[in-house]
Coordinates of N, CA and C and ligand atoms in Angstrom, one line a residue:
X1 N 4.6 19.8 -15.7 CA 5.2 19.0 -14.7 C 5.6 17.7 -15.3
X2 N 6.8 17.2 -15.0 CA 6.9 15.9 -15.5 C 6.5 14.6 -14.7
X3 N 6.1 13.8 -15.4 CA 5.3 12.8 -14.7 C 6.4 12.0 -13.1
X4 N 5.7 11.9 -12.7 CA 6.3 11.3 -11.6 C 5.7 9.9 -11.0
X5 N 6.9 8.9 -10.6 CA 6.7 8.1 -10.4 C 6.1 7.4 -8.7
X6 N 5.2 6.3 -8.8 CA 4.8 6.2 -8.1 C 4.8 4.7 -7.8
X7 N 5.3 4.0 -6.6 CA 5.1 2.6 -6.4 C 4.5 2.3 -5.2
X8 N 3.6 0.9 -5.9 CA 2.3 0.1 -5.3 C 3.2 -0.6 -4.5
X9 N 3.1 -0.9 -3.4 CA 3.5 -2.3 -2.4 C 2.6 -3.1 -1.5
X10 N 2.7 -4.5 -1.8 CA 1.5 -5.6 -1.3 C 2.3 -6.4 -0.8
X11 N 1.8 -6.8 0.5 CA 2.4 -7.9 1.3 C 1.8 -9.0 1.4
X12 N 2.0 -9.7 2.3 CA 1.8 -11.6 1.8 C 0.6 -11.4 2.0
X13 N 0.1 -12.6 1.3 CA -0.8 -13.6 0.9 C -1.8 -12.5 -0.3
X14 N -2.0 -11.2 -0.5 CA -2.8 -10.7 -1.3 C -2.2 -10.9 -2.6
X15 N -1.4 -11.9 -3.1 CA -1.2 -12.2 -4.4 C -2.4 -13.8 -4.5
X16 N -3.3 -13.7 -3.2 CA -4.4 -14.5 -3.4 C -5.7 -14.2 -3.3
X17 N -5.9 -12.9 -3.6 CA -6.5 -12.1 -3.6 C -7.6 -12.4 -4.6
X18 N -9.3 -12.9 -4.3 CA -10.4 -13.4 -5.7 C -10.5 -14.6 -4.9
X19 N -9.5 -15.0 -4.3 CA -9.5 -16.8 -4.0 C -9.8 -16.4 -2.4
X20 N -9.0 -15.4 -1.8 CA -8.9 -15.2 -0.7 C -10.1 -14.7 0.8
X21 N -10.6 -15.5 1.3 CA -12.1 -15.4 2.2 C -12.6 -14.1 1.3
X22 N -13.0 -14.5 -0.1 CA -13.9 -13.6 -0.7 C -15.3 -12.8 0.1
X23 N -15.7 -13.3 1.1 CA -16.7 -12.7 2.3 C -16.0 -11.2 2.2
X24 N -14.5 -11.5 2.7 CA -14.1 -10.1 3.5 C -13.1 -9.6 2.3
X25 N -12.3 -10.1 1.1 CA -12.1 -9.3 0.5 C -12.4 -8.9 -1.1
X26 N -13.2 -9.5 -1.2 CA -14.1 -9.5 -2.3 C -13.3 -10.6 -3.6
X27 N -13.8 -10.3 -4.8 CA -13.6 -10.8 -5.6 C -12.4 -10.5 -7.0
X28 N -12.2 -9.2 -6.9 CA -11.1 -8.7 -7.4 C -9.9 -9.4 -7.0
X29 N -9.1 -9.7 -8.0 CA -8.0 -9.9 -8.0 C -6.6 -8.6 -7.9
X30 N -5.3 -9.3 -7.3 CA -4.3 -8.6 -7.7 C -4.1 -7.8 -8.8
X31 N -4.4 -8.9 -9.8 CA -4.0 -8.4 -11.2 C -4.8 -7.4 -11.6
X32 N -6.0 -7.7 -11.6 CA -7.6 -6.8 -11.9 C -6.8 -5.0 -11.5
X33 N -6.3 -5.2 -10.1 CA -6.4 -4.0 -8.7 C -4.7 -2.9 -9.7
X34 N -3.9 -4.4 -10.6 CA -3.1 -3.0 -11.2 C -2.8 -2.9 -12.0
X35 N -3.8 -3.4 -13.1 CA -4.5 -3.0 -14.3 C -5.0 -1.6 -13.9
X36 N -6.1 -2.1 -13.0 CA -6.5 -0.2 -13.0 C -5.6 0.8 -12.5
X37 N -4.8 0.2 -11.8 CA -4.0 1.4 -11.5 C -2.9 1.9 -12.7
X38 N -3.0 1.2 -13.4 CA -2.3 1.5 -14.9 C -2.6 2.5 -15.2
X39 N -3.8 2.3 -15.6 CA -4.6 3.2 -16.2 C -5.1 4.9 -15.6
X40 N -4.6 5.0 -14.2 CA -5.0 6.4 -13.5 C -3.7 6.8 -13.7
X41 N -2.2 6.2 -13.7 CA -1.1 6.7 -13.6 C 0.0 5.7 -14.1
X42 N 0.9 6.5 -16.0 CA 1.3 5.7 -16.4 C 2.5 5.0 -15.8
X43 N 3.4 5.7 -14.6 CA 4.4 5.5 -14.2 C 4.2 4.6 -13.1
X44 N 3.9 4.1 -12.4 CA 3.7 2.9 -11.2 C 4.7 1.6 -11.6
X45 N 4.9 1.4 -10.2 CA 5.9 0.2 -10.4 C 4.8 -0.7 -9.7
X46 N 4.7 -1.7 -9.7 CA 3.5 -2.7 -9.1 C 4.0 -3.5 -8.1
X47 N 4.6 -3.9 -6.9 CA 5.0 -5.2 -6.4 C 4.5 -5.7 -5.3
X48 N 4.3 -7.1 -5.3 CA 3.8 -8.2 -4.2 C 4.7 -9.1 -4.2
X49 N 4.8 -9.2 -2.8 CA 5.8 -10.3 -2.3 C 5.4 -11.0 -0.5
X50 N 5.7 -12.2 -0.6 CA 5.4 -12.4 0.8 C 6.6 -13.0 1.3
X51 N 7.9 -12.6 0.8 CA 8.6 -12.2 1.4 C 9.3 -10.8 2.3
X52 N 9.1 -10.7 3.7 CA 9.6 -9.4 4.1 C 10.8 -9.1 3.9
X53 N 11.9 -9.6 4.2 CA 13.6 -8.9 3.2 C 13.1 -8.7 2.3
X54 N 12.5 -9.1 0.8 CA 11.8 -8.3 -0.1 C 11.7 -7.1 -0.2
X55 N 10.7 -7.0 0.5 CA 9.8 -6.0 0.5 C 10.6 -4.9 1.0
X56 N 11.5 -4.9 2.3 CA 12.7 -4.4 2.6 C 13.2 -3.7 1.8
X57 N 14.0 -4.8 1.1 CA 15.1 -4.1 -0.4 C 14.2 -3.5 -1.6
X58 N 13.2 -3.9 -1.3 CA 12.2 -3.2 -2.3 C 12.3 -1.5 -2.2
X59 N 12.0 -1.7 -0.8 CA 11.9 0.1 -0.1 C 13.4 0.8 -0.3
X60 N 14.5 -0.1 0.1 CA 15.7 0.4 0.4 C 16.4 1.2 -0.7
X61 N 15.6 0.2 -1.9 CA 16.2 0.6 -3.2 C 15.0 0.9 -4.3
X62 N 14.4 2.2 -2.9 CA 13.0 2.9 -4.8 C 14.0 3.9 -5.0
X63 N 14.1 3.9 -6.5 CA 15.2 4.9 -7.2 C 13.8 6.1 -8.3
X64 N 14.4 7.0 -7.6 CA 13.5 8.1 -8.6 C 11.4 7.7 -8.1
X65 N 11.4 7.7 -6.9 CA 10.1 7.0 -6.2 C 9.3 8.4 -5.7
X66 N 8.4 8.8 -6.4 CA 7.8 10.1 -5.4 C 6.9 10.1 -4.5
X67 N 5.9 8.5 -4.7 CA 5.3 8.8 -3.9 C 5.2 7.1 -3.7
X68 N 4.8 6.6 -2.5 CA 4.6 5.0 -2.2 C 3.4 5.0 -1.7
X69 N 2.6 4.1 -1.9 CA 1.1 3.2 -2.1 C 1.4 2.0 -1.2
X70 N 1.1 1.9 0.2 CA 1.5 0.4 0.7 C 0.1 -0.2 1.4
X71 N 0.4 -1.9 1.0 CA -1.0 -2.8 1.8 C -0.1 -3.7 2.4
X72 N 0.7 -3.3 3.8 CA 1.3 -4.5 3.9 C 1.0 -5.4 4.8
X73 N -0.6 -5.2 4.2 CA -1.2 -6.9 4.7 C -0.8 -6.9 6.3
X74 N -0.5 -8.4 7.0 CA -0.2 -8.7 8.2 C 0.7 -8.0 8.5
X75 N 1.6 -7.7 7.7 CA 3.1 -7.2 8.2 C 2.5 -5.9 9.1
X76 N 1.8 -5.0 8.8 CA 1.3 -3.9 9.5 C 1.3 -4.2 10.7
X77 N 0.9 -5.2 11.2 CA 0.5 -5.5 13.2 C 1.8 -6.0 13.7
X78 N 2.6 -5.8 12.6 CA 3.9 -6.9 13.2 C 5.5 -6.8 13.1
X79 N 5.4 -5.5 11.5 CA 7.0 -5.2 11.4 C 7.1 -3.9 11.7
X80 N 8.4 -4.1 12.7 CA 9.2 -2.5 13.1 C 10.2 -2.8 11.5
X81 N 10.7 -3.4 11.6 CA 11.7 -3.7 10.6 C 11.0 -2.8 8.6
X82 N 9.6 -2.7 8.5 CA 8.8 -2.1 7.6 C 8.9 -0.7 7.8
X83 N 8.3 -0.7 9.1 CA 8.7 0.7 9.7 C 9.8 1.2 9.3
X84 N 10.8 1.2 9.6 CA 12.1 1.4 9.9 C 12.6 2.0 8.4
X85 N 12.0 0.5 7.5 CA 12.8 0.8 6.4 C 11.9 1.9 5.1
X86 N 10.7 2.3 5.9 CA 10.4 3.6 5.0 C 10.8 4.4 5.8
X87 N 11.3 4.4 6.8 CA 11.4 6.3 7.7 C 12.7 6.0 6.9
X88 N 13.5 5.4 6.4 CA 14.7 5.3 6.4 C 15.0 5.7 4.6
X89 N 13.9 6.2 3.9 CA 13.8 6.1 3.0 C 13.1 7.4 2.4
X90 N 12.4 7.8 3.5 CA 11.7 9.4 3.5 C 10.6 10.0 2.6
X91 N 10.4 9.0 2.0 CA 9.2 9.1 0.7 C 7.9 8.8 1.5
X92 N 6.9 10.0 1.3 CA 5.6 10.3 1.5 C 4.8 8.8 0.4
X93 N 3.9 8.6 2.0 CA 3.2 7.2 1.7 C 1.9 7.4 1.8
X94 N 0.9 6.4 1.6 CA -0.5 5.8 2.0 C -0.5 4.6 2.5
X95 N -1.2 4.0 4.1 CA -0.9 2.8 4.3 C -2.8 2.8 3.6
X96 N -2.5 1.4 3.0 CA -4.1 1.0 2.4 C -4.3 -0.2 2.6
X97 N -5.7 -0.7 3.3 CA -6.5 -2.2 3.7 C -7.7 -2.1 2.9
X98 N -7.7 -2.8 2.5 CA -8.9 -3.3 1.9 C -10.5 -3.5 2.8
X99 N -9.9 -4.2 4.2 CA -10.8 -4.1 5.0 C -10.8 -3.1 5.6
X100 N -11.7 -3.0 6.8 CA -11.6 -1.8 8.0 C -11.0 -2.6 9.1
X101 N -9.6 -2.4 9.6 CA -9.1 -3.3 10.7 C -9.7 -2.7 11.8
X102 N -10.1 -1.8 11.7 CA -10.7 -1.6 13.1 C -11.6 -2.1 13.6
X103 N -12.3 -2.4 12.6 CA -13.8 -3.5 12.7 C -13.5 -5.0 13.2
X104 N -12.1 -5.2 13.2 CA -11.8 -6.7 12.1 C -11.7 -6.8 13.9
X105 N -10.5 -8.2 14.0 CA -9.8 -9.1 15.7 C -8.8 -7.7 16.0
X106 N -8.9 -8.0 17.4 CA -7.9 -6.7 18.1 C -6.4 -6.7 17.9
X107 N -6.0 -7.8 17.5 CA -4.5 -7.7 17.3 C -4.6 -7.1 15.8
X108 N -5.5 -7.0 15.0 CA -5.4 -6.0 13.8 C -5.6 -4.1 13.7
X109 N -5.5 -3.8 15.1 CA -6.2 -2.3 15.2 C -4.9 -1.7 15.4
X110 N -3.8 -2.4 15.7 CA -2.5 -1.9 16.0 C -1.8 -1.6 14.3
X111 N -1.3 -0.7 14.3 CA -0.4 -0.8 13.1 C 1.0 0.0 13.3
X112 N 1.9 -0.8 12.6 CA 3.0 0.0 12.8 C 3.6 1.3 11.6
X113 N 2.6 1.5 11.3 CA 2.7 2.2 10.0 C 1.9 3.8 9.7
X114 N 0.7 3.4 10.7 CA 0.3 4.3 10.7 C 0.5 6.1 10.7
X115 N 0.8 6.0 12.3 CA 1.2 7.2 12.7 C 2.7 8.2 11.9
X116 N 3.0 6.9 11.3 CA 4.4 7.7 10.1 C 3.9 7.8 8.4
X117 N 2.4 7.3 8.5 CA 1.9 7.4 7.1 C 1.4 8.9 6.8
X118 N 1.3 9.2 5.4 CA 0.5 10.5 5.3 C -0.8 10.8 5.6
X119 N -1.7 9.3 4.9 CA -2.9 9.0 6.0 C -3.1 7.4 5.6
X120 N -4.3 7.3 6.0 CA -4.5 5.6 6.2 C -5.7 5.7 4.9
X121 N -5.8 4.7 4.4 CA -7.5 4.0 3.7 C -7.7 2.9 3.8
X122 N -8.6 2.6 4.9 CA -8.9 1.2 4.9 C -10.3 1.1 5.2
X123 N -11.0 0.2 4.0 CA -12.5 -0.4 4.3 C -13.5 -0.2 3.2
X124 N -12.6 0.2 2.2 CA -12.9 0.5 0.9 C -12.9 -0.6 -0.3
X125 N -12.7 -1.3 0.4 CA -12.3 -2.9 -0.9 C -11.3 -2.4 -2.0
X126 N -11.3 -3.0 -2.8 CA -10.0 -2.6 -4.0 C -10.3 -1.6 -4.5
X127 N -11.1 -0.5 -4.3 CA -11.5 1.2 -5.1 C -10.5 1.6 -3.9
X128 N -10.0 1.0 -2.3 CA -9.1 1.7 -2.2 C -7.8 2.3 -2.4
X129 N -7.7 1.4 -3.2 CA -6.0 1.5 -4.2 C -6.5 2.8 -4.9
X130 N -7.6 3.0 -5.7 CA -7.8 3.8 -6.6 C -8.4 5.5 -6.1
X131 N -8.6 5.1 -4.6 CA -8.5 5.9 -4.0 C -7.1 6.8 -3.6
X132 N -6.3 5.5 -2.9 CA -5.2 6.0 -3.0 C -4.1 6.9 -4.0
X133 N -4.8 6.7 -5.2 CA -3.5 7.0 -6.6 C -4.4 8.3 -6.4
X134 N -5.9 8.5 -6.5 CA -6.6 10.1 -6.3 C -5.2 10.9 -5.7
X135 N -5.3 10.9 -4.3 CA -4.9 11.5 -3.3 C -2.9 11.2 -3.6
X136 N -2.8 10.4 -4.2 CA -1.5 10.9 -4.5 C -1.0 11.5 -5.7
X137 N -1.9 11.5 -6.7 CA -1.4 12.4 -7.4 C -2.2 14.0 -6.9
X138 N -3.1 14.2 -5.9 CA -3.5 15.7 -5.2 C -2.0 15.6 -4.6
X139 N -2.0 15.0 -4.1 CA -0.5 15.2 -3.0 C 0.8 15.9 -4.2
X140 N 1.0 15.2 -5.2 CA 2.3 15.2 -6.0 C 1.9 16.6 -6.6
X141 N 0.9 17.0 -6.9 CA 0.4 18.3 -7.8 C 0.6 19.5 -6.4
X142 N -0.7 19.2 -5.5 CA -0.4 20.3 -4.2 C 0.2 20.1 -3.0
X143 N 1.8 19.4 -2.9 CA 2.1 19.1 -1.1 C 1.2 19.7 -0.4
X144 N 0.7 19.4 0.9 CA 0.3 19.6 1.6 C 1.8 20.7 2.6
X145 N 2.7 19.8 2.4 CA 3.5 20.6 3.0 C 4.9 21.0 2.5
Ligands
LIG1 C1 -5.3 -6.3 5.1 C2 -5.7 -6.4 6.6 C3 -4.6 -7.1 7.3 O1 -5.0 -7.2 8.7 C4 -4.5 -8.5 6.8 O2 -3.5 -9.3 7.5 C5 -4.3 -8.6 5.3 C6 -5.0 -7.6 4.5 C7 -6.4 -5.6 4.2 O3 -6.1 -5.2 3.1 O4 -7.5 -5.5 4.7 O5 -3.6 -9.4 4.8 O6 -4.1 -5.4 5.0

């Protein structure tokens, strides 16, 4: 099988990630989080931006993308517009938190992402990225569907 490509997407402020209320998201950095991801899978495209049009054209235009990895941070409780622009794009995802939002304030339990994701991982600290590339390369080897 030829390798297939896979891109990471991170939304605002986790490019402060080490600095960031290390209480709740530990000490790992960005950079630390895809380093390792390097290393589970050579093809990954990596990106953080806390800009939303970004992240937008980011989606609009994954060329040869099989599978997407997304943490989009706040944007989750808050963009239809994120939404929109992965249904619009059709590529099988993972939404991934670092925390458990369910645990977290009630305006974080909502997501707009969810119910169109393949599944959720949140509350895993940064092994959930690494979780994530697991289950997406099971996904890329056996569709589920
Ligand atoms: C987060 C959870 C979001 O509620 C928050 O806005 C973030 C990070 C997480 O990884 O736990 O920025 O997505």
């Amino acid at each position: 099988m030829s390798k297939k490509k896979i891109l990471v997407l991170n939304g605002p402020n986790l490019n402060m990630l080490g600095k960031r209320e290390p209480i709740l998201y530990g000490s790992t950095t960005l950079t630390d989080i895809e380093k390792q991801m390097q290393q589970e899978w050579a093809i990954i495209d990596f990106f953080q931006t806390n800009s939303e049009a970004n992240l937008i054209e980011k989606i609009h235009t994954a060329d040869n993308v099989d599978f997407i990895i997304i943490n989009p941070a706040a944007w989750t409780h808050t963009s239809v517009a994120i939404r929109d622009a992965l249904l619009s794009v059709n590529i099988p995802f993972i939404e991934v938190h670092l925390t458990n939002i369910f645990t977290r304030e009630s305006f974080r339990h909502k997501s707009y992402l969810s119910d169109i994701a393949l599944a959720v991982i949140s509350g895993f600290g940064a092994y959930g990225y690494t979780a994530a590339m697991n289950a997406a390369k099971h996904y890329i080897e056996q569709p589920i569907i």
